[in-house]
XYZ file of C-alpha atoms in Angstrom:
727
model
C 18.655 -44.025 20.549
C 18.854 -40.284 20.643
C 22.383 -38.790 22.160
C 22.597 -37.590 25.347
C 21.307 -33.874 25.870
C 25.130 -32.787 26.876
C 26.355 -34.170 24.020
C 26.728 -31.632 20.925
C 27.792 -32.316 17.506
C 29.779 -29.417 15.933
C 32.313 -28.731 12.997
C 35.497 -27.237 13.761
C 37.828 -24.996 11.819
C 41.331 -24.332 11.652
C 43.393 -22.012 9.328
C 45.200 -24.601 6.426
C 43.732 -27.524 7.886
C 40.488 -29.784 7.144
C 37.708 -28.999 9.461
C 36.712 -31.431 12.235
C 33.377 -33.185 12.994
C 33.735 -33.351 17.070
C 31.199 -33.971 20.050
C 31.303 -31.774 22.738
C 30.480 -32.993 25.929
C 28.805 -29.457 27.339
C 29.728 -30.627 31.287
C 33.600 -30.823 30.225
C 35.235 -27.833 31.390
C 36.093 -25.285 27.805
C 39.366 -25.802 28.859
C 39.794 -29.623 28.545
C 37.432 -29.230 24.895
C 40.198 -26.728 23.465
C 42.740 -28.653 24.942
C 41.803 -31.355 23.047
C 40.630 -29.593 20.093
C 44.548 -28.311 20.069
C 46.008 -31.950 21.048
C 44.184 -33.037 17.440
C 46.191 -30.432 15.594
C 49.356 -30.766 17.500
C 49.126 -27.070 18.833
C 51.299 -26.910 22.003
C 50.217 -23.924 24.606
C 46.337 -24.661 24.320
C 45.578 -21.839 27.102
C 46.234 -19.128 24.132
C 43.377 -20.476 22.187
C 39.748 -20.435 22.387
C 36.859 -21.459 20.120
C 34.776 -18.536 18.398
C 31.516 -19.163 16.101
C 32.611 -19.021 12.489
C 29.243 -16.928 11.416
C 29.635 -13.087 11.245
C 29.791 -12.670 14.690
C 33.115 -13.569 15.048
C 31.614 -14.354 19.413
C 34.008 -16.246 21.672
C 32.721 -19.380 23.274
C 33.054 -18.819 26.983
C 31.656 -20.943 29.998
C 28.601 -18.202 30.199
C 27.216 -18.774 26.369
C 28.823 -22.311 25.671
C 25.138 -23.441 26.366
C 23.937 -21.819 23.226
C 25.955 -23.922 20.803
C 23.438 -25.931 18.873
C 23.936 -29.244 16.889
C 25.385 -28.311 13.839
C 26.979 -25.348 14.504
C 30.432 -24.472 12.966
C 33.141 -23.004 15.420
C 36.672 -21.947 14.572
C 39.694 -22.219 16.513
C 41.447 -19.075 17.542
C 43.929 -17.081 19.246
C 42.535 -16.338 22.926
C 40.645 -12.913 23.660
C 43.919 -12.242 25.889
C 45.947 -12.944 23.433
C 44.037 -10.882 20.813
C 44.107 -8.260 22.866
C 47.500 -8.399 23.529
C 48.363 -7.844 19.906
C 45.956 -5.631 18.790
C 46.983 -3.568 21.948
C 50.569 -3.519 20.396
C 49.639 -3.383 17.165
C 48.002 -0.207 16.759
C 50.527 1.571 18.670
C 52.614 0.318 15.346
C 54.728 3.289 13.516
C 53.920 1.961 10.250
C 50.314 3.514 9.134
C 49.116 0.516 6.942
C 49.596 -1.809 9.911
C 48.212 0.441 12.332
C 45.275 1.207 10.063
C 44.897 -2.981 9.581
C 45.245 -3.386 12.860
C 42.151 -0.477 14.140
C 39.951 -2.033 11.184
C 40.403 -5.476 13.394
C 39.897 -3.671 16.390
C 36.785 -2.194 15.515
C 35.217 -5.366 14.266
C 36.607 -7.559 17.699
C 35.040 -4.949 19.836
C 31.529 -5.864 19.673
C 32.575 -9.134 20.941
C 32.134 -8.177 24.920
C 34.491 -11.122 25.685
C 37.412 -9.391 23.475
C 36.074 -5.779 24.685
C 36.616 -7.089 28.311
C 40.235 -8.277 28.114
C 41.219 -5.397 25.598
C 39.866 -2.721 28.563
C 41.608 -5.012 31.143
C 44.844 -3.581 29.006
C 43.421 0.407 29.539
C 42.670 0.273 25.918
C 40.185 2.668 26.075
C 42.746 5.180 27.713
C 44.868 4.194 24.399
C 41.964 5.182 22.227
C 41.157 7.819 23.672
C 44.757 9.655 23.657
C 45.176 8.686 19.615
C 42.120 10.734 19.439
C 43.437 13.713 21.203
C 47.003 13.743 20.195
C 46.405 11.502 16.677
C 45.190 14.500 14.870
C 47.434 16.925 15.700
C 50.554 14.302 15.100
C 49.065 13.351 11.554
C 48.001 16.824 10.618
C 50.506 17.447 8.336
C 50.571 14.068 6.545
C 46.484 14.897 6.021
C 47.121 16.521 2.542
C 49.257 13.715 1.244
C 47.443 10.781 3.547
C 43.720 12.354 4.021
C 41.780 9.079 2.569
C 44.206 6.758 5.160
C 43.469 9.231 7.872
C 39.812 9.264 7.653
C 39.589 5.785 7.650
C 41.907 5.374 10.635
C 39.905 8.058 12.596
C 36.938 6.083 11.629
C 37.773 2.802 12.485
C 39.201 4.277 15.904
C 36.034 6.340 16.987
C 34.275 2.912 15.984
C 36.238 0.518 18.352
C 35.682 2.695 21.030
C 31.706 3.078 20.678
C 31.530 -0.418 20.323
C 33.462 -1.034 22.990
C 31.733 1.545 25.818
C 28.402 0.211 24.368
C 29.301 -2.973 26.595
C 28.444 -0.545 30.001
C 32.416 -2.036 31.216
C 33.393 1.036 31.378
C 32.171 4.426 32.999
C 31.315 7.694 30.968
C 32.417 9.813 33.566
C 36.027 8.799 33.330
C 36.881 11.178 30.346
C 38.635 14.278 29.602
C 37.798 17.691 28.873
C 40.412 17.615 25.747
C 38.832 14.184 24.397
C 35.162 15.813 24.710
C 36.649 19.085 22.483
C 38.341 16.552 20.381
C 35.132 14.780 19.296
C 33.150 18.227 19.307
C 35.584 19.406 16.850
C 34.335 16.639 14.387
C 30.868 17.734 14.701
C 31.701 21.346 14.467
C 33.833 21.157 11.201
C 31.826 21.648 8.041
C 33.663 18.910 5.840
C 34.213 15.763 7.745
C 34.033 12.193 6.566
C 30.560 10.848 7.318
C 31.479 7.592 9.203
C 33.565 10.399 11.353
C 30.534 12.387 12.142
C 28.366 9.801 12.850
C 30.337 8.282 15.288
C 31.061 11.317 17.100
C 27.188 12.828 17.040
C 27.299 8.993 18.367
C 29.328 9.163 21.288
C 28.183 12.785 21.970
C 24.677 11.903 22.504
C 25.891 8.927 25.037
C 28.113 11.260 26.726
C 24.778 13.301 27.749
C 22.609 10.682 28.225
C 25.194 9.049 30.851
C 26.514 11.289 32.795
C 25.445 14.594 34.382
C 28.767 16.073 34.313
C 29.959 14.844 30.484
C 26.049 16.900 29.741
C 27.486 20.350 31.110
C 30.942 20.050 29.302
C 29.198 18.835 26.054
C 26.678 21.515 25.888
C 29.430 24.064 26.775
C 31.279 22.724 23.359
C 28.404 22.311 21.122
C 25.406 24.521 20.013
C 22.252 24.065 18.184
C 23.652 26.662 15.585
C 26.278 23.954 14.645
C 24.254 20.902 14.628
C 21.624 22.647 12.392
C 23.841 22.608 9.348
C 23.934 18.561 9.642
C 20.073 18.817 9.045
C 20.352 20.308 5.619
C 22.022 17.502 4.515
C 20.594 14.499 2.433
C 21.931 11.720 4.857
C 19.489 10.678 6.546
C 21.347 8.534 9.422
C 23.377 11.815 9.808
C 20.342 13.581 10.558
C 18.739 11.162 12.728
C 21.664 11.000 15.096
C 21.600 15.193 14.911
C 18.110 15.228 16.267
C 19.113 12.407 18.608
C 21.713 15.034 20.297
C 19.735 17.356 20.119
C 16.665 15.625 22.096
C 19.783 14.408 24.781
C 20.764 18.174 25.489
C 17.103 18.787 26.021
C 16.042 15.899 27.953
C 19.267 15.930 30.515
C 19.042 20.264 30.457
C 17.346 21.385 33.894
C 14.371 22.376 34.254
C 15.137 26.093 34.257
C 17.351 25.807 31.361
C 14.828 23.878 28.976
C 12.605 27.183 27.998
C 15.619 28.821 26.986
C 17.116 26.168 25.024
C 13.318 25.787 23.646
C 13.671 29.353 22.806
C 17.106 29.120 20.723
C 15.699 26.085 18.803
C 13.176 28.568 17.914
C 15.496 31.366 16.995
C 17.351 28.601 14.603
C 14.170 27.849 12.710
C 14.895 23.768 14.081
C 11.037 23.066 13.463
C 10.914 24.626 9.875
C 14.544 23.125 8.924
C 13.392 19.254 10.183
C 9.724 19.989 8.164
C 11.942 21.015 5.284
C 14.552 18.732 5.058
C 13.356 15.444 6.677
C 9.338 15.255 7.082
C 8.632 16.886 3.319
C 11.626 15.216 1.971
C 11.131 13.165 -1.044
C 12.242 9.918 0.451
C 10.761 7.816 3.308
C 11.346 8.420 6.937
C 13.040 4.750 8.562
C 11.864 3.647 12.284
C 14.866 5.614 14.011
C 14.079 8.711 12.444
C 10.311 8.550 13.185
C 11.594 7.764 16.506
C 13.798 10.627 17.136
C 10.922 13.209 15.845
C 8.329 11.654 18.475
C 10.927 12.101 20.901
C 11.328 15.789 19.954
C 7.446 16.264 20.024
C 6.985 14.792 23.328
C 9.971 17.212 24.561
C 8.919 20.013 23.263
C 5.045 19.472 24.592
C 6.532 18.859 27.690
C 7.630 22.247 28.021
C 3.781 23.015 28.919
C 3.623 21.095 31.754
C 4.938 23.671 33.974
C 1.705 26.066 32.824
C -0.586 23.214 32.838
C 0.523 21.864 36.853
C 0.400 26.096 37.749
C -2.857 27.040 39.477
C -3.948 30.578 39.001
C -3.748 32.797 42.221
C -7.031 35.027 42.591
C -4.739 37.677 43.743
C -2.172 37.989 41.530
C -3.779 41.323 39.385
C -1.398 40.660 36.277
C -3.202 36.650 36.053
C -6.678 38.367 36.366
C -5.657 41.520 34.014
C -6.008 37.910 31.058
C -9.305 37.775 31.906
C -10.239 41.147 31.944
C -8.631 41.254 28.081
C -10.696 37.876 26.888
C -13.800 39.970 28.385
C -12.791 43.310 26.527
C -12.357 41.711 23.055
C -14.968 40.156 23.057
C -17.454 42.611 23.979
C -15.468 45.502 23.217
C -16.869 47.024 26.469
C -16.068 51.095 27.051
C -14.287 52.264 29.834
C -17.029 53.340 32.181
C -16.130 56.290 35.099
C -15.824 54.589 38.165
C -16.216 57.924 40.419
C -19.432 57.140 42.295
C -19.854 54.265 43.954
C -22.937 53.485 41.939
C -21.053 53.150 38.613
C -18.626 50.382 40.309
C -21.768 48.610 41.801
C -23.026 48.820 37.754
C -19.375 47.633 37.047
C -19.650 44.488 38.849
C -22.687 43.508 37.360
C -21.869 44.205 33.612
C -18.899 42.123 34.669
C -20.576 39.341 36.572
C -23.392 39.112 33.268
C -20.270 38.592 30.909
C -18.245 36.457 32.541
C -21.361 34.256 32.461
C -21.746 34.690 28.542
C -18.014 33.879 28.661
C -19.222 30.387 30.228
C -16.850 30.458 33.102
C -18.588 28.617 36.575
C -17.614 31.194 38.865
C -19.414 34.492 37.237
C -18.205 36.663 40.045
C -14.851 35.539 40.369
C -13.780 33.764 37.280
C -9.998 33.054 38.379
C -11.565 30.496 40.293
C -11.974 28.266 37.430
C -8.297 27.779 36.841
C -7.453 26.402 40.017
C -7.476 22.676 39.535
C -4.475 21.123 37.459
C -4.321 19.609 35.075
C -4.689 22.066 33.234
C -4.231 24.753 35.384
C -3.214 28.710 33.330
C -2.671 26.680 30.470
C -6.493 26.541 29.503
C -6.095 30.186 30.051
C -2.803 31.073 27.756
C -4.643 28.810 25.052
C -7.736 30.690 25.380
C -6.007 33.961 25.044
C -4.141 32.960 21.914
C -7.704 32.136 20.252
C -8.711 35.763 21.378
C -5.573 37.487 20.184
C -4.917 35.614 16.982
C -8.203 33.936 15.926
C -9.877 37.053 16.887
C -13.253 36.721 14.342
C -13.702 33.054 15.197
C -13.217 33.528 19.372
C -16.066 36.781 19.305
C -18.206 34.714 16.922
C -18.248 31.648 19.357
C -18.362 34.137 22.349
C -21.388 35.899 20.788
C -23.064 33.061 19.200
C -23.424 31.054 22.620
C -24.281 34.527 24.374
C -27.793 35.021 22.015
C -28.994 31.354 22.600
C -30.963 30.320 25.118
C -29.671 29.332 28.324
C -29.912 25.953 28.424
C -28.086 25.323 24.907
C -25.578 28.081 25.314
C -22.019 26.070 24.858
C -19.883 27.575 28.029
C -16.684 28.992 26.281
C -14.803 29.048 29.404
C -15.558 25.305 31.239
C -15.272 23.986 27.250
C -11.760 25.664 27.106
C -10.218 24.329 30.318
C -12.055 20.645 29.862
C -10.983 20.754 26.130
C -7.321 21.496 27.475
C -7.337 18.916 29.695
C -8.349 16.503 26.734
C -5.526 17.744 24.749
C -3.138 17.174 26.962
C -4.241 13.745 28.326
C -3.972 12.960 24.366
C -0.571 14.090 23.695
C 0.453 12.763 27.060
C 1.907 15.909 28.485
C 4.432 15.603 30.696
C 5.520 12.011 30.544
C 8.828 10.772 29.347
C 8.887 9.589 25.792
C 8.582 6.041 24.813
C 11.914 4.005 24.100
C 9.701 1.919 21.365
C 7.619 4.585 20.475
C 7.572 5.910 16.826
C 4.582 7.999 16.745
C 5.065 11.515 15.540
C 2.403 13.687 13.955
C 3.894 16.114 10.985
C 0.972 18.685 11.621
C 2.945 19.393 15.095
C 6.131 20.257 12.692
C 4.384 23.018 10.874
C 3.781 26.040 13.270
C 5.796 27.614 15.827
C 2.439 27.739 18.103
C 1.197 24.007 17.150
C -0.370 23.161 20.399
C -1.991 26.575 20.586
C -3.625 26.202 17.085
C -4.197 22.319 17.714
C -6.570 23.737 20.799
C -8.137 26.769 18.177
C -8.968 24.363 15.811
C -10.814 21.871 18.238
C -12.659 24.122 20.504
C -14.121 25.566 17.400
C -14.691 21.763 16.497
C -16.684 21.454 20.135
C -18.456 24.620 19.301
C -19.750 23.032 16.011
C -20.564 19.402 17.878
C -22.534 20.752 20.657
C -24.587 22.425 17.727
C -25.050 19.551 15.974
C -25.793 17.774 19.373
C -28.567 20.315 20.134
C -26.928 19.631 23.440
C -27.610 21.479 27.047
C -25.355 21.780 30.020
C -26.271 18.374 31.276
C -25.123 16.861 28.215
C -21.437 18.350 28.468
C -19.478 15.176 29.391
C -21.234 13.588 26.215
C -19.929 16.579 23.972
C -16.663 15.999 25.192
C -16.639 11.959 24.830
C -17.861 12.784 21.131
C -15.309 15.619 20.532
C -12.328 13.267 21.411
C -13.576 10.753 19.649
C -13.373 13.067 16.417
C -9.867 14.493 17.740
C -8.469 10.682 18.042
C -9.833 9.426 14.655
C -8.545 12.577 12.617
C -4.978 11.891 14.442
C -5.056 8.300 13.471
C -4.942 9.427 9.970
C -1.783 11.636 10.277
C -2.768 14.430 8.533
C 0.755 16.576 7.008
C -0.467 20.184 8.255
C -3.206 21.556 10.876
C -5.273 22.640 7.791
C -5.551 18.814 6.677
C -6.310 18.124 10.291
C -9.120 20.849 10.150
C -10.802 19.175 6.571
C -10.566 15.613 8.217
C -12.610 17.228 11.288
C -15.264 18.663 8.810
C -15.904 14.918 7.260
C -16.186 13.520 11.098
C -19.625 15.457 12.135
C -21.606 13.987 14.746
C -23.909 12.344 12.478
C -20.850 10.756 11.235
C -19.456 9.897 14.260
C -22.992 8.347 14.925
C -23.092 6.352 11.915
C -19.138 5.058 12.945
C -20.541 3.716 16.228
C -24.030 2.388 15.067
C -22.037 0.239 12.494
C -19.056 -0.541 15.091
C -22.242 -1.705 17.698
C -23.812 -3.936 14.654
C -20.506 -5.950 13.603
C -19.979 -6.184 17.962
C -23.372 -6.305 19.078
C -23.509 -8.933 21.515
C -27.000 -11.113 21.666
C -28.246 -11.701 25.314
C -30.762 -14.380 24.047
C -30.491 -18.006 25.417
C -30.424 -19.544 21.854
C -27.942 -17.087 20.772
C -25.765 -17.173 23.727
C -25.730 -21.579 23.428
C -24.662 -21.072 19.765
C -21.872 -18.868 20.548
C -20.681 -21.148 23.391
C -21.253 -24.084 20.252
C -19.091 -21.991 17.910
C -16.427 -20.593 20.240
C -13.913 -23.600 20.721
C -13.699 -23.582 16.423
C -13.074 -19.804 16.867
C -10.237 -19.983 19.188
C -8.463 -22.732 16.902
C -8.752 -20.277 14.159
C -7.561 -17.744 15.984
C -5.090 -19.893 17.288
C -3.241 -21.009 13.958
C -3.549 -17.615 12.949
C -1.426 -16.742 15.519
C 1.123 -19.839 14.912
C 1.191 -19.062 11.188
C 2.386 -15.746 12.221
C 4.939 -16.802 14.738
C 6.318 -18.916 11.309
C 6.294 -15.863 9.339
C 8.460 -14.381 12.374
C 8.811 -10.840 13.426
C 12.278 -8.565 13.492
C 13.314 -7.093 17.167
C 15.042 -4.288 17.748
C 17.840 -4.645 20.506
C 17.780 -2.150 23.018
C 19.846 -1.344 26.229
C 19.655 1.464 28.991
C 21.477 4.013 27.507
C 20.526 4.482 23.527
C 18.600 3.321 20.923
C 20.799 1.346 18.584
C 20.206 0.284 14.894
C 20.966 -3.540 15.943
C 18.302 -5.969 15.374
C 17.602 -9.830 15.724
C 14.801 -12.267 14.151
C 12.819 -14.791 15.471
C 10.319 -16.933 13.845
C 8.649 -20.725 14.381
C 9.628 -23.877 12.117
C 6.970 -24.754 10.421
C 6.352 -27.918 11.970
C 5.994 -26.106 15.044
C 8.786 -27.864 16.916
C 11.420 -25.234 16.993
C 12.271 -21.209 17.095
C 14.729 -20.064 15.083
C 16.647 -16.999 15.819
C 19.823 -14.691 15.511
C 21.802 -11.333 15.262
C 21.265 -9.210 11.863
C 22.792 -6.127 10.836
C 20.154 -4.282 9.403
C 16.490 -4.618 9.355
C 14.963 -6.773 7.391
C 12.865 -6.819 3.848
C 10.388 -9.439 4.192
C 10.551 -12.884 5.851
C 14.396 -14.601 7.180
C 15.008 -17.600 5.993
C 15.446 -20.385 8.642
C 19.189 -21.165 7.404
C 20.284 -17.892 7.956
C 19.329 -17.839 11.660
C 22.351 -19.356 13.541
C 20.393 -20.193 16.701
C 17.703 -22.637 17.731
C 15.258 -23.319 20.352
C 13.132 -26.483 20.800
C 9.513 -26.224 21.759
C 9.691 -28.780 23.976
C 12.396 -26.905 25.996
C 10.378 -24.096 27.109
C 9.434 -23.749 30.914
C 6.905 -21.023 30.994
C 6.669 -17.480 29.009
C 6.254 -14.113 31.464
C 5.379 -10.700 30.868
C 6.179 -6.971 31.539
C 7.653 -6.930 35.482
C 8.551 -10.765 35.586
C 11.109 -10.742 32.789
C 14.608 -10.882 33.768
C 15.861 -8.072 31.556
C 13.202 -5.998 32.792
C 14.442 -6.433 36.571
C 17.915 -5.170 35.629
C 19.137 -1.812 36.783
C 18.776 0.832 33.702
C 16.357 2.909 32.410
C 14.134 0.915 30.947
C 12.722 -0.852 33.329
C 10.892 2.516 34.564
C 9.406 3.054 31.454
C 5.729 1.975 31.392
C 5.545 1.271 27.715
C 8.852 -0.808 27.230
C 7.109 -2.941 30.584
C 3.911 -3.115 28.556
C 5.914 -4.721 25.106
C 8.203 -6.768 27.304
C 8.034 -10.640 27.149
C 10.449 -13.586 27.832
C 10.810 -17.552 27.165
C 12.131 -19.590 29.963
C 14.112 -22.597 29.503
C 16.224 -25.125 30.986
C 17.914 -23.677 34.444
C 18.785 -20.283 33.710
C 18.617 -19.655 30.494
C 16.256 -16.794 28.660
C 15.578 -15.313 25.432
C 14.198 -12.038 25.927
C 12.111 -9.900 23.696
C 10.736 -6.251 23.717
C 7.732 -6.142 21.017
C 7.740 -3.357 18.183
C 4.102 -2.483 18.631
C 1.518 -3.817 21.253
C 0.128 -6.143 18.336
C 3.202 -7.941 17.733
C 3.401 -8.266 21.623
C -0.147 -9.701 21.668
C 0.547 -12.180 18.471
C 4.290 -13.450 20.123
C 2.179 -14.192 23.504
C -0.620 -15.740 22.420
C 1.360 -17.882 19.818
C 4.103 -19.143 22.447
C 1.214 -19.888 25.466
C -0.499 -21.600 22.400
C 2.488 -23.755 21.980
C 2.457 -24.551 25.829
C -1.096 -25.341 25.271
C -2.216 -22.581 27.600
C -5.323 -20.176 27.283
C -4.317 -16.963 25.129
C -5.216 -14.224 26.946
C -4.708 -11.085 24.985
C -6.671 -8.042 24.530
C -6.028 -8.897 20.686
C -7.892 -12.142 21.449
C -10.733 -11.352 22.773
C -11.169 -8.577 20.386
C -10.812 -11.454 17.710
C -12.706 -13.458 19.145
C -16.257 -11.057 19.640
C -15.584 -9.841 15.941
C -15.472 -13.472 14.640
C -18.234 -14.780 16.619
C -20.202 -11.526 15.906
C -19.815 -12.068 11.823
C -20.630 -16.122 12.291
C -23.657 -15.950 14.180
C -24.969 -12.940 12.478
C -23.960 -15.569 8.859
C -25.516 -18.359 10.326
C -28.686 -16.255 11.321
C -29.208 -14.737 7.460
C -32.233 -17.004 7.393
C -33.931 -15.698 10.374
C -33.873 -11.986 9.277
C -36.311 -10.225 10.969
C -37.834 -13.151 12.752
C -37.784 -12.419 16.718
C -36.082 -15.581 18.188
C -37.725 -16.357 21.592
C -36.191 -16.788 24.729
C -36.966 -20.387 25.840
C -37.584 -23.315 23.189
C -41.006 -23.730 21.695
C -42.827 -26.067 24.528
C -43.247 -30.090 23.611
C -47.099 -30.930 22.080
C -48.674 -33.292 24.500
C -49.060 -37.313 23.156
C -51.638 -37.876 20.667
C -54.580 -39.814 21.785
C -53.589 -42.992 19.867
C -50.887 -44.176 17.374
C -53.538 -44.990 14.440
C -51.962 -42.803 11.580
C -48.417 -44.542 12.332
C -47.737 -46.534 9.027
C -45.975 -49.835 9.439
C -43.788 -50.880 6.551
C -43.860 -54.428 7.428
């Protein structure tokens, strides 16, 4: 007979004694269980004790998390969080340097546990740590020369404990003094400082900026881009990552009127070229966190274009009209004509109208009207002027080539530039906030100070080339734009390392090549509509779905590493989840770092029987997406979120690393629950595999037309004399 569901079998350790095997009744109060354990070892004052996990986490067992205890868990009897917090609060104020160092080391480790953190914070522990940071450095300044390692470790553990305590979100960031900010900033501004101190100081500054408008202003006064640049020129990728994270935070929280000014400072300090040299082209792989920070910087840089993208042209503004005049002047190099008579004025207007038509504007009389649509607004005109001034030969060639063609085959430069700018803004998602999980940065955008304009210049020449290859007319304009978008998107997916490499990728993606790719994809996904083929598809579809189901479950058995996120900042904290080979249990647990390969089942501390799963929810229905915080505002994070609901009010919350893993896990979990797999990935896999299977089965029928209806059944013969009776 199986044991009751409320009984959990565990082992409990106590220093200096043999471990006890014990059955815990989850219906009994936790205090009663602790008293029972203490009585077994003859320990008085059971209220001074608590249970905690004996694994590397050392997290305390509370009434809130006790349901996470599984059969076979090893627990440890230890002093209660309140007692531990009180003792550490006293120990870190010890006059003995060694005792103080040991206490801070313990505090840094224990502060990861929210139960202990709450007790330590209740003793005003955060204030104590900030005072130690503010005054401690001065107090021990004289000892630095003779005790430098000890001093560095002490400060490092103090800052680590502070970061861990603040990560729980119990204390508001608005409570910190200017003196504390100045002290943290001073660690960042020092040229020679311990790596761990620098790393934690950068992390603190990033959190301050992201979580408090007042602190952003104070940090911005203390930290300059020039002081952060040297940290990017080192070889420690973790320090480089935190440095870029601080720059991104300052960029993100800067008022709109300050962002362009900050971008100008970044350009003056040559941030882009430093990142290109010391990060992107350094002789080492870029980890996920660094890739994310580079992606954020890329998005924030392109978002500076949003203002021009959403600004309509004022047809009455002479300065803006002068830009259009300049485009005309560069293209046709018209000599200024005298405007003494009304006749010459009329002649000039007629000439301007003719030239504006050659330039490809929709409104020949007043081209300014073409730029009143947002997006792309004035950004399109900015791009056109950049192309005309910085790539003058190419600009003149494009304009004159089209002005000499027949009317029906000319590629309208003005209209093309406006639509192309709009399309490029959509591809690069100009104006959207960066995603919390995306790592999709493009190295080529870090190779030029005016990368968006250069990107446009390459693409407008591609558009002109594709227009000629397609022998397009004005009626084909939208078709040409679709082909150009496909060419650009396909070239971007290869992640070219430079704009020249991007250009060469596009050279290989001619219109003819795009047609071949489309034809190949169409053949692979061809949907035969004849009745016999449809019947064959219906017959083999269950086999294909079963194959997809097995693939999904096999992937769940391999497992996936998920990143832990909170609403305040990304952190290098991971957890792993995988399905047991018999498909009956989900194993999961926290990891110290991202794993290389699969994580064994026995190293994952927690288990969830598949039979206990009540439902799988996604997106806005997930409990962790309903909580207050920045994550729920992010569309991309919502699209990657899913949760497993089990027992009464318990859930396991996930944010998938990418859309592919999201589909794999939601499909696999639905398959375990006997539900249909509804993801886009399943539909694509089903279409691809069905198409391949049908083509294999129809190989012998190549070049034979399959009729829509089966052949008619012939009439019965007039007699059956031809039948031979074997008897």
